[in-house]
Every structure is written in structure tokens, then in C-alpha cells.
Amino acid sequence: MRSSRPLSLLASFGIAAIGTAVCSIDSDLKARLSAGATISNNASTAPRWSDFHAPQPGTVVTVATEGDVEATVQYCLEKNVPFLAQNGGHGWSGAFHLGQDGLLINLRGLNNTVFSADKTQATIGGGAIIEEVIAQAYENDVQVLTGNCNCVGALGAGLGGGYGNLMGLYGFMVDNYLSFNVVLANGSLVTVTPEQEDLWWALRGAGPNFGIVTSAVMKSTPLPKAQNTAWTGGLFFTEDKLEQVVQGIEDLKLESRMDIFLYFLTTGAPDFTPTILVTVFYYGTEAEGRAAFKSILDIGPYDDTTSVLPQNQWNAGADGFCTKGERKPTYSSGFDHFVPSTWRQIWNAYTEFLENTDAGSTTVVVECYSLDKAQSFPSDSASFANRDIRFNGFVITWYPDASLDSTAEAFGSNVRDLLRESDGLSANRTYVNFAFGDETNKMVYYTSTPRLQELKEKYDPNNVFNQWFDL
């Protein structure tokens, strides 16, 4: 038998080398940062939503100022240290490749949201999560367009395109930005406005490929709290009504104040019984909402949890999705038509997967929004290229044990294939913020791909920002 000692020595030398590098980062970088910034060698200080193929940085820098981001990027460029910026940690792509020699820039300290004197502009920090932005806006009698999941980074959601409950009134989030503060690939902190046409276009749809946005100015609307309410909540259906439900959503005309989501989920512990949930949203009164969604209500839900809520409570129903940790490989596809027979196949695959141990939190979701306002903006006004996609579907496979990975990936990939087979599109399309990580550039950036690749060569020729659907 060969001795294992040489291997042990090599392993110890490797660990020692990494440890020395980490100590060097700590001492060298600390002097460049503000007093409020911190450095940790424990990745758990910036937890991820999913542990599946998550980044594994050896160093985490929690910044306190926008200048800290600039200083950290400059340091990484000087020392050839790979890096990644993170806020909420919800980017679920499996394509991350940051290892122990890498550095994670935790933006959560940049979590302020402030408003102009006339309340028509909001300045949102790169570390603010959606719940914080909404809370600040609501308390200041302001309405602002955000995503629908409280714990997600507000700007991360927006830079990919930015869907949200109010987009029928305001368009996508990329349509509502006014300027960005961003650290570019050369390490400089600059302000980008529509006057910088190329970067302005690229950041709004493919932002993580071009820089780290440390803050953004966005349109907002002064609005008293009493007027900032919507009728929203859940309608639960038995599985025998599945085909009626999906056909009903297919046929529903979503007006500007409406959106609707479809879920396959379970009742939770202890039984984890699969059921169908439809969440409805109407920005107005209950009577108006019930009239708008009459065709769905007429199908006959077995439970109705809808009510009129203020904006700071609209997203509360999805807070269960905010639990961090465990494994959540997620597959997605855009599509233009609900085909009832396809959704019966997806239901059957879903209920079969639930038979696996500890898979009861697995969920299938479809988001459906009013697109008229969003499509009133030119299709090439931003690099985000999915204005024409009616529906975005995805499956979150959720479980604790890595031994289920291959089974989960097979199930998730199968659901995605079913969506693609009946998507009604000329080519497979996926919203970049929902993508799994194995998609081609054309699938996530579509017709914007050639121009994005040209601008990438110009603004990031050394491919510094390479962790997110690399161009």
C-alpha cells in the first residue's frame, strides 16, 4: 500500500497557502476601507438563499460605503483576486464558480432608501432589499415599483429586467431608473445616465456583466397611504380543476392594475398534500378586483384568502420563500400559451417528485403580468429583451440533502423541457433572473446578445465580471 503522507503534506501546503493569502487580504485591504466596513473569513456572514452550487468565498467584505466597493474592486484587480458582489444572495444560477481564493463583496450595508423633496425620485442603495424599500416608501407616502419577494435585493431584481405588481402602471423596473452609481471593470466608481448610451442600455438587463451598482435613482410617485392599497391574496383549487384553472389564466385579459400567479405547492407539515394556488392582485377595491377576476373565481376555489392590503403587506404571502439555506436548484422557461395537457404532465411529475424524502417545500410557479405599459417602451430601449413574453414559469426543487441532487435536476430539467415544448415561441427564452445557469446567451439575452458582447469587449475586456451568465 502506498503511503498517504505525501498527499497529506500536499493538502496541508495547499491549506497553508490559502490561509496565508486570506490573512494578506485581511491586513492589506482593511487599511483601504472605511471604519464601518468589516472583513470575515466565514462565508456564512453573507448567507445564500440556496446552497446548491453556491459561491464558496474565502473572504467576505461587508461594505459600509460606496467607496468601500470601489476600494475593494481596485484591490482585487491589483492582486488578481476573483470576486463577486452580493446583496440578498438570491441569484439561484448554478453557474457561480467563486472558490476559496475568491472574495465576496457583501452590499447589505448599503441599505438606505431616500426620496427627493417632491417624492418623485427614490435613491436606492445597492444593499437594500425589497422589503426595506417598500417600508421606507410607504412610511413617506410614496409608491415605488419593486419586485414581489421581500427578501430579494431590490436592485438585483431590477437590473435583470424587474417584474413587479405595479408594472402594468409603470413598466419594468429597467424603464424606471434615472441613473446608476456603478463600479466598473477598471475599478472606477462612476455615475451612468442615459447620456452614456451604451452602458445605460447594457446595465438595464445585463447589469452584473458590466459592474457593481452601488446605488440607483428611480422614479417614484407621491401617494398617501390610504390610496396605496390593493385587493390581493390566494384562491385554492383542487387538482381536478387544474385544466380549468390554466385555461382560465390563458384566456384572462390582464388589465393594467392586475396580475395573477399560479402555484403548485403543498399544505406543509405534516402531510405535505399537493394543491393548486392562484394568487390574484388588483390595484383597487375588492369589488373591482372580484369583477376583474370573475372568470377565475367562477371556477370555484375551495378556499379564498383574499383581502384589501396596504403596499407594505402585499408581498407577505410569499415570505415562506425567503428561508435561506438547503438546496434549491431552479429551472425556468418563458412561454406564450398555457396548454392544459402540458400542465397535467407537470402536475404528475410534481406529485411524483414529492414522494422523495424532505422534498415537500418544492414549488412550481408561473408569474403573469399586464404587459401593455411595458410594451409601450421601445423593445430595444434596454438590453432586457423579454417584453414580448407573456408568462414566466419555474420550478424550485427544495430539499436539504445533496444526495437528491441528480433526482432533483432530472425533475427540474423535465419540467423545463415540458414548458419549452409548448411555449409557442420561435426560440427558447428564459428570464435571466430565473435561469438555471446552463442556458445560452441567446436564451437569456436574445436579440441583445451581439451588442452586449461588443460592449463587454469594450467595457470589460479582461472579463472581470464573469460570474453571471458570462458574455
Short mmCIF file of C-alpha atoms in Angstrom, two decimals:
data_model
loop_
_atom_site.label_atom_id
_atom_site.label_comp_id
_atom_site.label_asym_id
_atom_site.label_seq_id
_atom_site.Cartn_x
_atom_site.Cartn_y
_atom_site.Cartn_z
CA MET A 1 0.00 0.00 0.00
CA ARG A 2 1.29 3.45 -0.88
CA SER A 3 1.72 5.94 1.92
CA SER A 4 -0.89 8.71 2.12
CA ARG A 5 1.64 11.01 3.78
CA PRO A 6 2.73 12.85 0.59
CA LEU A 7 -0.91 13.61 -0.21
CA SER A 8 -1.45 14.83 3.34
CA LEU A 9 1.57 17.11 3.06
CA LEU A 10 0.39 18.50 -0.24
CA ALA A 11 -3.05 19.13 1.22
CA SER A 12 -1.54 20.90 4.21
CA PHE A 13 0.62 23.06 1.93
CA GLY A 14 -2.49 23.98 -0.06
CA ILE A 15 -4.41 24.92 3.06
CA ALA A 16 -1.46 26.91 4.34
CA ALA A 17 -1.20 28.79 1.04
CA ILE A 18 -4.86 29.70 1.09
CA GLY A 19 -4.65 30.72 4.73
CA THR A 20 -1.66 32.97 4.03
CA ALA A 21 -3.47 34.59 1.11
CA VAL A 22 -6.56 35.19 3.26
CA CYS A 23 -4.50 36.80 6.03
CA SER A 24 -2.84 39.02 3.44
CA ILE A 25 -6.22 40.12 2.09
CA ASP A 26 -7.40 40.92 5.60
CA SER A 27 -4.43 43.10 6.51
CA ASP A 28 -3.83 44.76 3.15
CA LEU A 29 -7.43 45.56 2.31
CA LYS A 30 -8.60 46.67 5.76
CA ALA A 31 -6.47 49.81 5.59
CA ARG A 32 -8.29 50.90 2.42
CA LEU A 33 -11.81 50.58 3.81
CA SER A 34 -14.00 52.86 5.88
CA ALA A 35 -14.28 52.34 9.62
CA GLY A 36 -17.71 50.73 9.22
CA ALA A 37 -16.59 48.00 6.83
CA THR A 38 -15.74 44.52 8.09
CA ILE A 39 -13.80 41.55 6.77
CA SER A 40 -14.65 37.94 7.59
CA ASN A 41 -13.28 34.58 6.53
CA ASN A 42 -16.61 32.89 7.18
CA ALA A 43 -18.93 32.70 4.17
CA SER A 44 -21.93 32.30 6.50
CA THR A 45 -21.70 36.00 7.29
CA ALA A 46 -23.34 36.53 3.89
CA PRO A 47 -25.66 33.51 3.56
CA ARG A 48 -27.12 32.40 0.25
CA TRP A 49 -30.75 31.56 -0.43
CA SER A 50 -29.66 28.23 -1.90
CA ASP A 51 -26.64 26.09 -1.04
CA PHE A 52 -26.80 24.36 -4.43
CA HIS A 53 -23.62 25.26 -6.36
CA ALA A 54 -23.31 28.37 -4.19
CA PRO A 55 -20.18 30.56 -4.22
CA GLN A 56 -17.60 29.49 -1.63
CA PRO A 57 -15.51 32.63 -0.96
CA GLY A 58 -12.57 32.56 1.42
CA THR A 59 -13.12 36.23 2.28
CA VAL A 60 -16.29 38.28 2.77
CA VAL A 61 -16.06 42.08 2.79
CA THR A 62 -19.17 43.74 4.19
CA VAL A 63 -19.01 47.28 2.89
CA ALA A 64 -20.35 50.40 4.61
CA THR A 65 -19.94 52.96 1.83
CA GLU A 66 -19.96 53.04 -1.95
CA GLY A 67 -16.29 53.97 -1.72
CA ASP A 68 -15.65 50.66 0.05
CA VAL A 69 -16.91 48.84 -3.04
CA GLU A 70 -14.60 50.86 -5.25
CA ALA A 71 -11.62 50.25 -2.96
CA THR A 72 -12.32 46.51 -2.76
CA VAL A 73 -12.62 46.11 -6.52
CA GLN A 74 -9.41 48.07 -7.04
CA TYR A 75 -7.64 45.83 -4.55
CA CYS A 76 -8.93 42.68 -6.25
CA LEU A 77 -7.79 43.95 -9.64
CA GLU A 78 -4.32 44.77 -8.29
CA LYS A 79 -3.91 41.39 -6.58
CA ASN A 80 -5.72 39.32 -9.22
CA VAL A 81 -8.31 38.13 -6.68
CA PRO A 82 -11.59 36.86 -8.21
CA PHE A 83 -14.65 38.49 -6.71
CA LEU A 84 -18.42 38.62 -6.71
CA ALA A 85 -20.88 41.18 -5.32
CA GLN A 86 -23.96 40.04 -3.42
CA ASN A 87 -26.92 41.66 -1.69
CA GLY A 88 -29.83 39.35 -0.86
CA GLY A 89 -27.97 36.27 -2.11
CA HIS A 90 -30.96 35.02 -4.08
CA GLY A 91 -29.37 34.66 -7.51
CA TRP A 92 -30.03 30.96 -8.00
CA SER A 93 -27.92 30.32 -11.07
CA GLY A 94 -25.79 27.22 -10.72
CA ALA A 95 -23.04 28.81 -12.82
CA PHE A 96 -21.18 30.56 -9.97
CA HIS A 97 -17.56 29.49 -9.70
CA LEU A 98 -16.13 31.60 -6.86
CA GLY A 99 -13.90 29.48 -4.63
CA GLN A 100 -11.80 29.84 -1.51
CA ASP A 101 -9.29 32.04 -3.31
CA GLY A 102 -12.11 34.48 -4.09
CA LEU A 103 -13.69 37.43 -2.33
CA LEU A 104 -17.37 38.21 -1.89
CA ILE A 105 -18.43 41.85 -1.61
CA ASN A 106 -21.46 41.92 0.69
CA LEU A 107 -23.51 45.01 -0.19
CA ARG A 108 -26.07 44.72 2.63
CA GLY A 109 -24.62 47.72 4.48
CA LEU A 110 -25.72 49.99 1.61
CA ASN A 111 -29.38 49.63 2.52
CA ASN A 112 -30.66 53.21 2.62
CA THR A 113 -33.60 54.46 0.56
CA VAL A 114 -34.19 58.21 0.42
CA PHE A 115 -36.57 60.37 -1.58
CA SER A 116 -36.34 63.72 -3.30
CA ALA A 117 -38.21 66.68 -1.77
CA ASP A 118 -41.08 66.28 -4.23
CA LYS A 119 -41.07 62.47 -3.77
CA THR A 120 -40.77 61.81 -7.49
CA GLN A 121 -37.34 60.18 -7.20
CA ALA A 122 -36.03 57.43 -4.93
CA THR A 123 -32.32 56.79 -4.36
CA ILE A 124 -31.95 53.11 -3.51
CA GLY A 125 -28.75 51.66 -2.06
CA GLY A 126 -27.19 48.59 -3.62
CA GLY A 127 -27.70 46.71 -0.34
CA ALA A 128 -31.41 47.44 0.13
CA ILE A 129 -33.79 44.51 -0.05
CA ILE A 130 -37.31 44.89 -1.42
CA GLU A 131 -38.99 44.87 1.98
CA GLU A 132 -36.82 47.79 3.14
CA VAL A 133 -37.52 49.86 0.04
CA ILE A 134 -41.26 49.34 0.35
CA ALA A 135 -41.23 50.15 4.07
CA GLN A 136 -39.37 53.41 3.51
CA ALA A 137 -41.62 54.38 0.63
CA TYR A 138 -44.83 53.56 2.45
CA GLU A 139 -43.85 55.49 5.57
CA ASN A 140 -43.03 58.50 3.41
CA ASP A 141 -46.31 58.38 1.45
CA VAL A 142 -44.54 57.27 -1.70
CA GLN A 143 -45.26 54.46 -4.14
CA VAL A 144 -42.30 52.77 -5.84
CA LEU A 145 -42.11 49.85 -8.24
CA THR A 146 -40.36 46.80 -6.76
CA GLY A 147 -40.28 43.04 -7.12
CA ASN A 148 -42.67 40.77 -5.25
CA CYS A 149 -40.37 38.90 -2.86
CA ASN A 150 -39.48 40.85 0.28
CA CYS A 151 -36.02 39.41 0.91
CA VAL A 152 -34.60 39.78 -2.60
CA GLY A 153 -32.14 42.58 -3.35
CA ALA A 154 -34.11 45.48 -4.82
CA LEU A 155 -31.54 46.43 -7.45
CA GLY A 156 -30.59 42.85 -8.29
CA ALA A 157 -34.22 42.18 -9.17
CA GLY A 158 -34.37 45.32 -11.27
CA LEU A 159 -31.11 45.05 -13.19
CA GLY A 160 -32.25 41.81 -14.83
CA GLY A 161 -35.45 43.46 -16.05
CA GLY A 162 -37.63 43.84 -13.00
CA TYR A 163 -41.14 42.42 -12.82
CA GLY A 164 -43.50 43.66 -10.10
CA ASN A 165 -47.12 44.11 -9.08
CA LEU A 166 -47.30 47.67 -10.38
CA MET A 167 -45.62 47.14 -13.75
CA GLY A 168 -48.97 47.39 -15.50
CA LEU A 169 -48.90 51.06 -14.48
CA TYR A 170 -45.17 51.82 -14.69
CA GLY A 171 -43.50 49.25 -16.96
CA PHE A 172 -40.48 47.17 -15.98
CA MET A 173 -38.04 48.38 -13.36
CA VAL A 174 -35.48 48.97 -16.13
CA ASP A 175 -37.94 51.53 -17.54
CA ASN A 176 -37.98 53.48 -14.28
CA TYR A 177 -34.31 54.02 -13.49
CA LEU A 178 -32.86 57.51 -13.89
CA SER A 179 -29.19 56.93 -13.04
CA PHE A 180 -26.77 54.40 -11.55
CA ASN A 181 -23.68 54.68 -9.41
CA VAL A 182 -21.57 51.76 -10.56
CA VAL A 183 -18.07 50.39 -10.09
CA LEU A 184 -16.76 49.40 -13.50
CA ALA A 185 -14.22 46.78 -14.55
CA ASN A 186 -11.37 49.32 -14.31
CA GLY A 187 -12.22 49.86 -10.62
CA SER A 188 -13.66 53.35 -11.02
CA LEU A 189 -16.90 54.48 -9.35
CA VAL A 190 -18.91 56.45 -11.90
CA THR A 191 -22.43 57.73 -12.43
CA VAL A 192 -24.17 56.37 -15.51
CA THR A 193 -27.17 58.20 -17.01
CA PRO A 194 -28.95 57.98 -20.37
CA GLU A 195 -26.21 60.25 -21.73
CA GLN A 196 -23.81 57.28 -21.52
CA GLU A 197 -25.93 55.48 -24.07
CA ASP A 198 -24.08 52.17 -24.36
CA LEU A 199 -23.56 51.49 -20.64
CA TRP A 200 -27.05 52.75 -19.82
CA TRP A 201 -28.50 50.26 -22.27
CA ALA A 202 -26.29 47.37 -21.14
CA LEU A 203 -26.80 47.81 -17.39
CA ARG A 204 -30.58 47.63 -17.75
CA GLY A 205 -30.90 43.92 -18.41
CA ALA A 206 -27.34 42.62 -18.07
CA GLY A 207 -26.04 44.74 -15.20
CA PRO A 208 -23.92 42.10 -13.39
CA ASN A 209 -21.83 41.64 -16.55
CA PHE A 210 -20.72 45.27 -16.57
CA GLY A 211 -20.26 46.41 -12.99
CA ILE A 212 -21.43 46.58 -9.41
CA VAL A 213 -24.31 49.00 -8.98
CA THR A 214 -23.83 50.65 -5.59
CA SER A 215 -26.97 52.82 -5.79
CA ALA A 216 -29.64 53.81 -8.27
CA VAL A 217 -32.04 56.71 -8.70
CA MET A 218 -35.51 55.56 -9.70
CA LYS A 219 -38.84 57.18 -10.49
CA SER A 220 -41.34 57.24 -7.61
CA THR A 221 -44.84 58.59 -7.10
CA PRO A 222 -46.15 60.64 -4.15
CA LEU A 223 -49.19 58.79 -2.82
CA PRO A 224 -51.00 58.93 0.54
CA LYS A 225 -51.11 55.64 2.43
CA ALA A 226 -54.90 55.48 2.22
CA GLN A 227 -54.68 55.26 -1.57
CA ASN A 228 -51.83 52.75 -1.66
CA THR A 229 -53.89 49.59 -1.27
CA ALA A 230 -54.79 46.57 -3.39
CA TRP A 231 -57.09 43.56 -3.27
CA THR A 232 -54.86 40.51 -3.23
CA GLY A 233 -54.45 37.03 -1.80
CA GLY A 234 -54.90 33.35 -2.53
CA LEU A 235 -57.51 31.17 -4.22
CA PHE A 236 -57.00 27.43 -3.60
CA PHE A 237 -58.27 24.81 -6.04
CA THR A 238 -58.49 21.03 -6.02
CA GLU A 239 -56.40 19.26 -8.65
CA ASP A 240 -59.44 18.11 -10.64
CA LYS A 241 -59.90 21.76 -11.66
CA LEU A 242 -56.34 22.10 -12.96
CA GLU A 243 -57.26 22.24 -16.64
CA GLN A 244 -59.99 24.84 -15.98
CA VAL A 245 -57.59 26.97 -13.97
CA VAL A 246 -54.78 27.04 -16.53
CA GLN A 247 -57.21 27.64 -19.39
CA GLY A 248 -58.80 30.41 -17.35
CA ILE A 249 -55.44 32.13 -16.91
CA GLU A 250 -54.65 31.67 -20.60
CA ASP A 251 -57.93 33.38 -21.55
CA LEU A 252 -57.77 36.15 -18.95
CA LYS A 253 -57.05 39.65 -20.24
CA LEU A 254 -54.76 41.26 -17.69
CA GLU A 255 -55.54 44.95 -17.45
CA SER A 256 -53.02 47.46 -16.10
CA ARG A 257 -53.97 47.02 -12.43
CA MET A 258 -53.89 43.20 -12.48
CA ASP A 259 -51.53 40.29 -12.17
CA ILE A 260 -52.01 36.61 -11.41
CA PHE A 261 -49.69 33.79 -10.30
CA LEU A 262 -50.16 30.01 -10.46
CA TYR A 263 -48.54 27.72 -7.87
CA PHE A 264 -48.23 24.01 -7.35
CA LEU A 265 -47.30 23.66 -3.69
CA THR A 266 -48.13 21.65 -0.61
CA THR A 267 -50.09 22.26 2.55
CA GLY A 268 -46.86 21.88 4.53
CA ALA A 269 -46.07 19.70 7.51
CA PRO A 270 -47.01 17.13 8.48
CA ASP A 271 -48.90 15.89 5.41
CA PHE A 272 -47.39 17.96 2.54
CA THR A 273 -50.51 17.45 0.46
CA PRO A 274 -50.12 18.93 -3.03
CA THR A 275 -52.61 21.61 -4.00
CA ILE A 276 -53.16 24.37 -6.55
CA LEU A 277 -52.92 28.01 -5.52
CA VAL A 278 -53.77 31.03 -7.65
CA THR A 279 -52.79 34.41 -6.23
CA VAL A 280 -54.60 37.43 -7.61
CA PHE A 281 -53.65 41.10 -7.43
CA TYR A 282 -55.80 44.08 -8.26
CA TYR A 283 -54.68 47.62 -7.53
CA GLY A 284 -58.05 48.95 -6.44
CA THR A 285 -61.07 47.91 -4.42
CA GLU A 286 -62.28 44.42 -3.60
CA ALA A 287 -65.38 44.88 -5.75
CA GLU A 288 -63.26 45.93 -8.72
CA GLY A 289 -60.89 43.03 -8.15
CA ARG A 290 -63.60 40.42 -7.90
CA ALA A 291 -65.16 41.73 -11.09
CA ALA A 292 -61.83 41.65 -12.92
CA PHE A 293 -61.11 38.07 -11.83
CA LYS A 294 -64.70 36.78 -12.07
CA SER A 295 -63.79 34.10 -14.60
CA ILE A 296 -61.23 32.61 -12.19
CA LEU A 297 -63.48 32.90 -9.15
CA ASP A 298 -66.30 31.17 -11.07
CA ILE A 299 -64.17 28.00 -11.33
CA GLY A 300 -64.83 27.53 -7.62
CA PRO A 301 -61.89 27.73 -5.22
CA TYR A 302 -62.20 25.66 -2.05
CA ASP A 303 -60.60 28.48 -0.07
CA ASP A 304 -60.36 32.25 -0.59
CA THR A 305 -57.83 34.22 1.48
CA THR A 306 -58.05 37.50 -0.42
CA SER A 307 -58.38 40.88 1.28
CA VAL A 308 -57.52 44.54 0.77
CA LEU A 309 -53.97 45.25 1.97
CA PRO A 310 -51.59 48.22 2.05
CA GLN A 311 -48.46 48.05 -0.11
CA ASN A 312 -46.22 47.17 2.81
CA GLN A 313 -48.16 43.90 3.18
CA TRP A 314 -48.62 42.91 -0.46
CA ASN A 315 -45.62 40.58 -0.51
CA ALA A 316 -46.13 38.96 2.90
CA GLY A 317 -47.79 35.87 1.46
CA ALA A 318 -44.54 34.87 -0.23
CA ASP A 319 -42.33 35.25 2.85
CA GLY A 320 -42.11 31.47 3.20
CA PHE A 321 -39.86 31.50 0.13
CA CYS A 322 -37.33 33.68 1.99
CA THR A 323 -35.88 30.85 4.10
CA LYS A 324 -32.17 30.65 3.35
CA GLY A 325 -30.05 27.55 3.06
CA GLU A 326 -30.78 23.99 1.90
CA ARG A 327 -30.65 23.09 -1.78
CA LYS A 328 -32.90 24.75 -4.36
CA PRO A 329 -31.86 24.08 -7.96
CA THR A 330 -34.40 26.01 -10.02
CA TYR A 331 -35.33 25.61 -13.68
CA SER A 332 -37.31 28.12 -15.71
CA SER A 333 -38.67 28.98 -19.12
CA GLY A 334 -40.71 31.73 -20.69
CA PHE A 335 -43.79 30.78 -22.67
CA ASP A 336 -46.67 32.40 -24.52
CA HIS A 337 -49.52 29.95 -24.01
CA PHE A 338 -50.87 27.68 -21.30
CA VAL A 339 -51.59 24.22 -22.72
CA PRO A 340 -53.78 22.27 -20.25
CA SER A 341 -52.39 18.86 -21.23
CA THR A 342 -48.84 20.09 -20.60
CA TRP A 343 -49.82 21.30 -17.17
CA ARG A 344 -51.34 17.95 -16.32
CA GLN A 345 -47.98 16.36 -17.17
CA ILE A 346 -46.19 18.91 -14.98
CA TRP A 347 -48.61 18.21 -12.11
CA ASN A 348 -47.99 14.47 -12.40
CA ALA A 349 -44.21 14.97 -12.41
CA TYR A 350 -44.50 17.32 -9.44
CA THR A 351 -46.53 14.96 -7.28
CA GLU A 352 -44.15 12.11 -8.13
CA PHE A 353 -41.15 14.20 -7.04
CA LEU A 354 -42.85 15.00 -3.74
CA GLU A 355 -42.56 11.32 -2.84
CA ASN A 356 -38.85 11.91 -2.19
CA THR A 357 -37.86 12.45 1.44
CA ASP A 358 -37.89 16.09 2.60
CA ALA A 359 -38.97 17.46 -0.80
CA GLY A 360 -42.26 18.93 0.46
CA SER A 361 -41.23 22.57 0.00
CA THR A 362 -40.76 22.09 -3.74
CA THR A 363 -42.92 24.51 -5.71
CA VAL A 364 -43.89 25.22 -9.31
CA VAL A 365 -44.65 28.87 -10.08
CA VAL A 366 -45.92 30.88 -13.05
CA GLU A 367 -45.93 34.69 -13.00
CA CYS A 368 -48.35 36.53 -15.25
CA TYR A 369 -48.46 40.34 -15.58
CA SER A 370 -50.13 43.03 -17.60
CA LEU A 371 -47.65 43.93 -20.34
CA ASP A 372 -49.35 46.79 -22.18
CA LYS A 373 -47.43 49.56 -20.40
CA ALA A 374 -44.15 47.65 -20.56
CA GLN A 375 -44.59 47.10 -24.29
CA SER A 376 -45.21 50.81 -24.85
CA PHE A 377 -41.44 51.30 -24.40
CA PRO A 378 -39.29 50.51 -27.45
CA SER A 379 -38.20 46.87 -27.48
CA ASP A 380 -34.56 47.91 -27.86
CA SER A 381 -34.62 50.69 -25.22
CA ALA A 382 -32.75 48.41 -22.79
CA SER A 383 -30.75 45.21 -23.08
CA PHE A 384 -33.59 43.39 -21.30
CA ALA A 385 -35.20 41.60 -24.25
CA ASN A 386 -38.28 39.78 -22.88
CA ARG A 387 -41.04 42.36 -23.21
CA ASP A 388 -42.88 40.03 -25.58
CA ILE A 389 -43.01 37.03 -23.21
CA ARG A 390 -46.44 36.54 -21.61
CA PHE A 391 -45.58 34.06 -18.87
CA ASN A 392 -42.51 33.02 -16.85
CA GLY A 393 -42.65 29.57 -15.28
CA PHE A 394 -40.16 27.98 -12.92
CA VAL A 395 -39.81 25.05 -10.56
CA ILE A 396 -37.96 25.40 -7.25
CA THR A 397 -36.80 21.95 -6.17
CA TRP A 398 -36.19 22.32 -2.42
CA TYR A 399 -34.57 19.74 -0.14
CA PRO A 400 -31.71 19.51 2.41
CA ASP A 401 -29.65 16.52 1.28
CA ALA A 402 -27.19 16.70 -1.63
CA SER A 403 -27.83 13.02 -2.33
CA LEU A 404 -31.08 14.11 -4.01
CA ASP A 405 -29.31 16.47 -6.44
CA SER A 406 -29.37 14.23 -9.50
CA THR A 407 -33.04 13.33 -8.99
CA ALA A 408 -33.95 16.98 -8.49
CA GLU A 409 -32.02 18.09 -11.54
CA ALA A 410 -33.70 15.45 -13.69
CA PHE A 411 -37.14 16.52 -12.44
CA GLY A 412 -36.44 20.24 -12.88
CA SER A 413 -35.00 19.75 -16.33
CA ASN A 414 -38.02 17.67 -17.33
CA VAL A 415 -40.43 20.41 -16.22
CA ARG A 416 -38.41 22.96 -18.19
CA ASP A 417 -38.50 20.71 -21.25
CA LEU A 418 -42.27 20.42 -20.97
CA LEU A 419 -42.59 24.20 -20.81
CA ARG A 420 -40.31 24.67 -23.80
CA GLU A 421 -42.07 22.05 -25.92
CA SER A 422 -45.33 24.00 -25.82
CA ASP A 423 -44.03 27.54 -25.32
CA GLY A 424 -45.43 28.95 -28.57
CA LEU A 425 -42.17 30.83 -29.19
CA SER A 426 -39.81 30.77 -32.16
CA ALA A 427 -36.87 30.04 -29.83
CA ASN A 428 -36.41 29.02 -26.20
CA ARG A 429 -36.40 32.09 -23.95
CA THR A 430 -35.68 32.44 -20.24
CA TYR A 431 -35.75 35.48 -17.95
CA VAL A 432 -32.14 35.87 -16.82
CA ASN A 433 -33.03 36.29 -13.13
CA PHE A 434 -34.87 32.95 -13.20
CA ALA A 435 -32.41 30.94 -15.31
CA PHE A 436 -30.71 27.77 -14.05
CA GLY A 437 -27.25 28.55 -15.40
CA ASP A 438 -26.84 26.23 -18.38
CA GLU A 439 -28.72 28.46 -20.82
CA THR A 440 -27.00 30.03 -23.83
CA ASN A 441 -26.57 33.79 -24.05
CA LYS A 442 -29.26 33.90 -26.70
CA MET A 443 -31.76 32.18 -24.41
CA VAL A 444 -31.37 34.83 -21.70
CA TYR A 445 -30.38 37.92 -23.70
CA TYR A 446 -31.99 37.02 -27.04
CA THR A 447 -31.56 39.72 -29.69
CA SER A 448 -29.47 41.86 -27.33
CA THR A 449 -26.67 39.28 -27.32
CA PRO A 450 -24.49 40.61 -30.18
CA ARG A 451 -24.47 44.21 -28.92
CA LEU A 452 -23.88 43.06 -25.34
CA GLN A 453 -20.88 41.01 -26.45
CA GLU A 454 -19.44 44.02 -28.30
CA LEU A 455 -19.90 46.27 -25.26
CA LYS A 456 -18.43 43.61 -22.97
CA GLU A 457 -15.26 43.67 -25.04
CA LYS A 458 -15.16 47.46 -24.74
CA TYR A 459 -16.00 47.95 -21.06
CA ASP A 460 -14.72 44.68 -19.54
CA PRO A 461 -12.07 43.33 -21.92
CA ASN A 462 -10.48 41.18 -19.20
CA ASN A 463 -13.84 39.68 -18.23
CA VAL A 464 -13.61 40.79 -14.61
CA PHE A 465 -17.35 40.35 -14.12
CA ASN A 466 -17.64 36.72 -15.13
CA GLN A 467 -19.86 35.02 -12.56
CA TRP A 468 -23.30 35.71 -14.05
CA PHE A 469 -24.22 34.28 -17.50
CA ASP A 470 -20.83 35.18 -18.86
CA LEU A 471 -20.86 37.03 -22.16
#
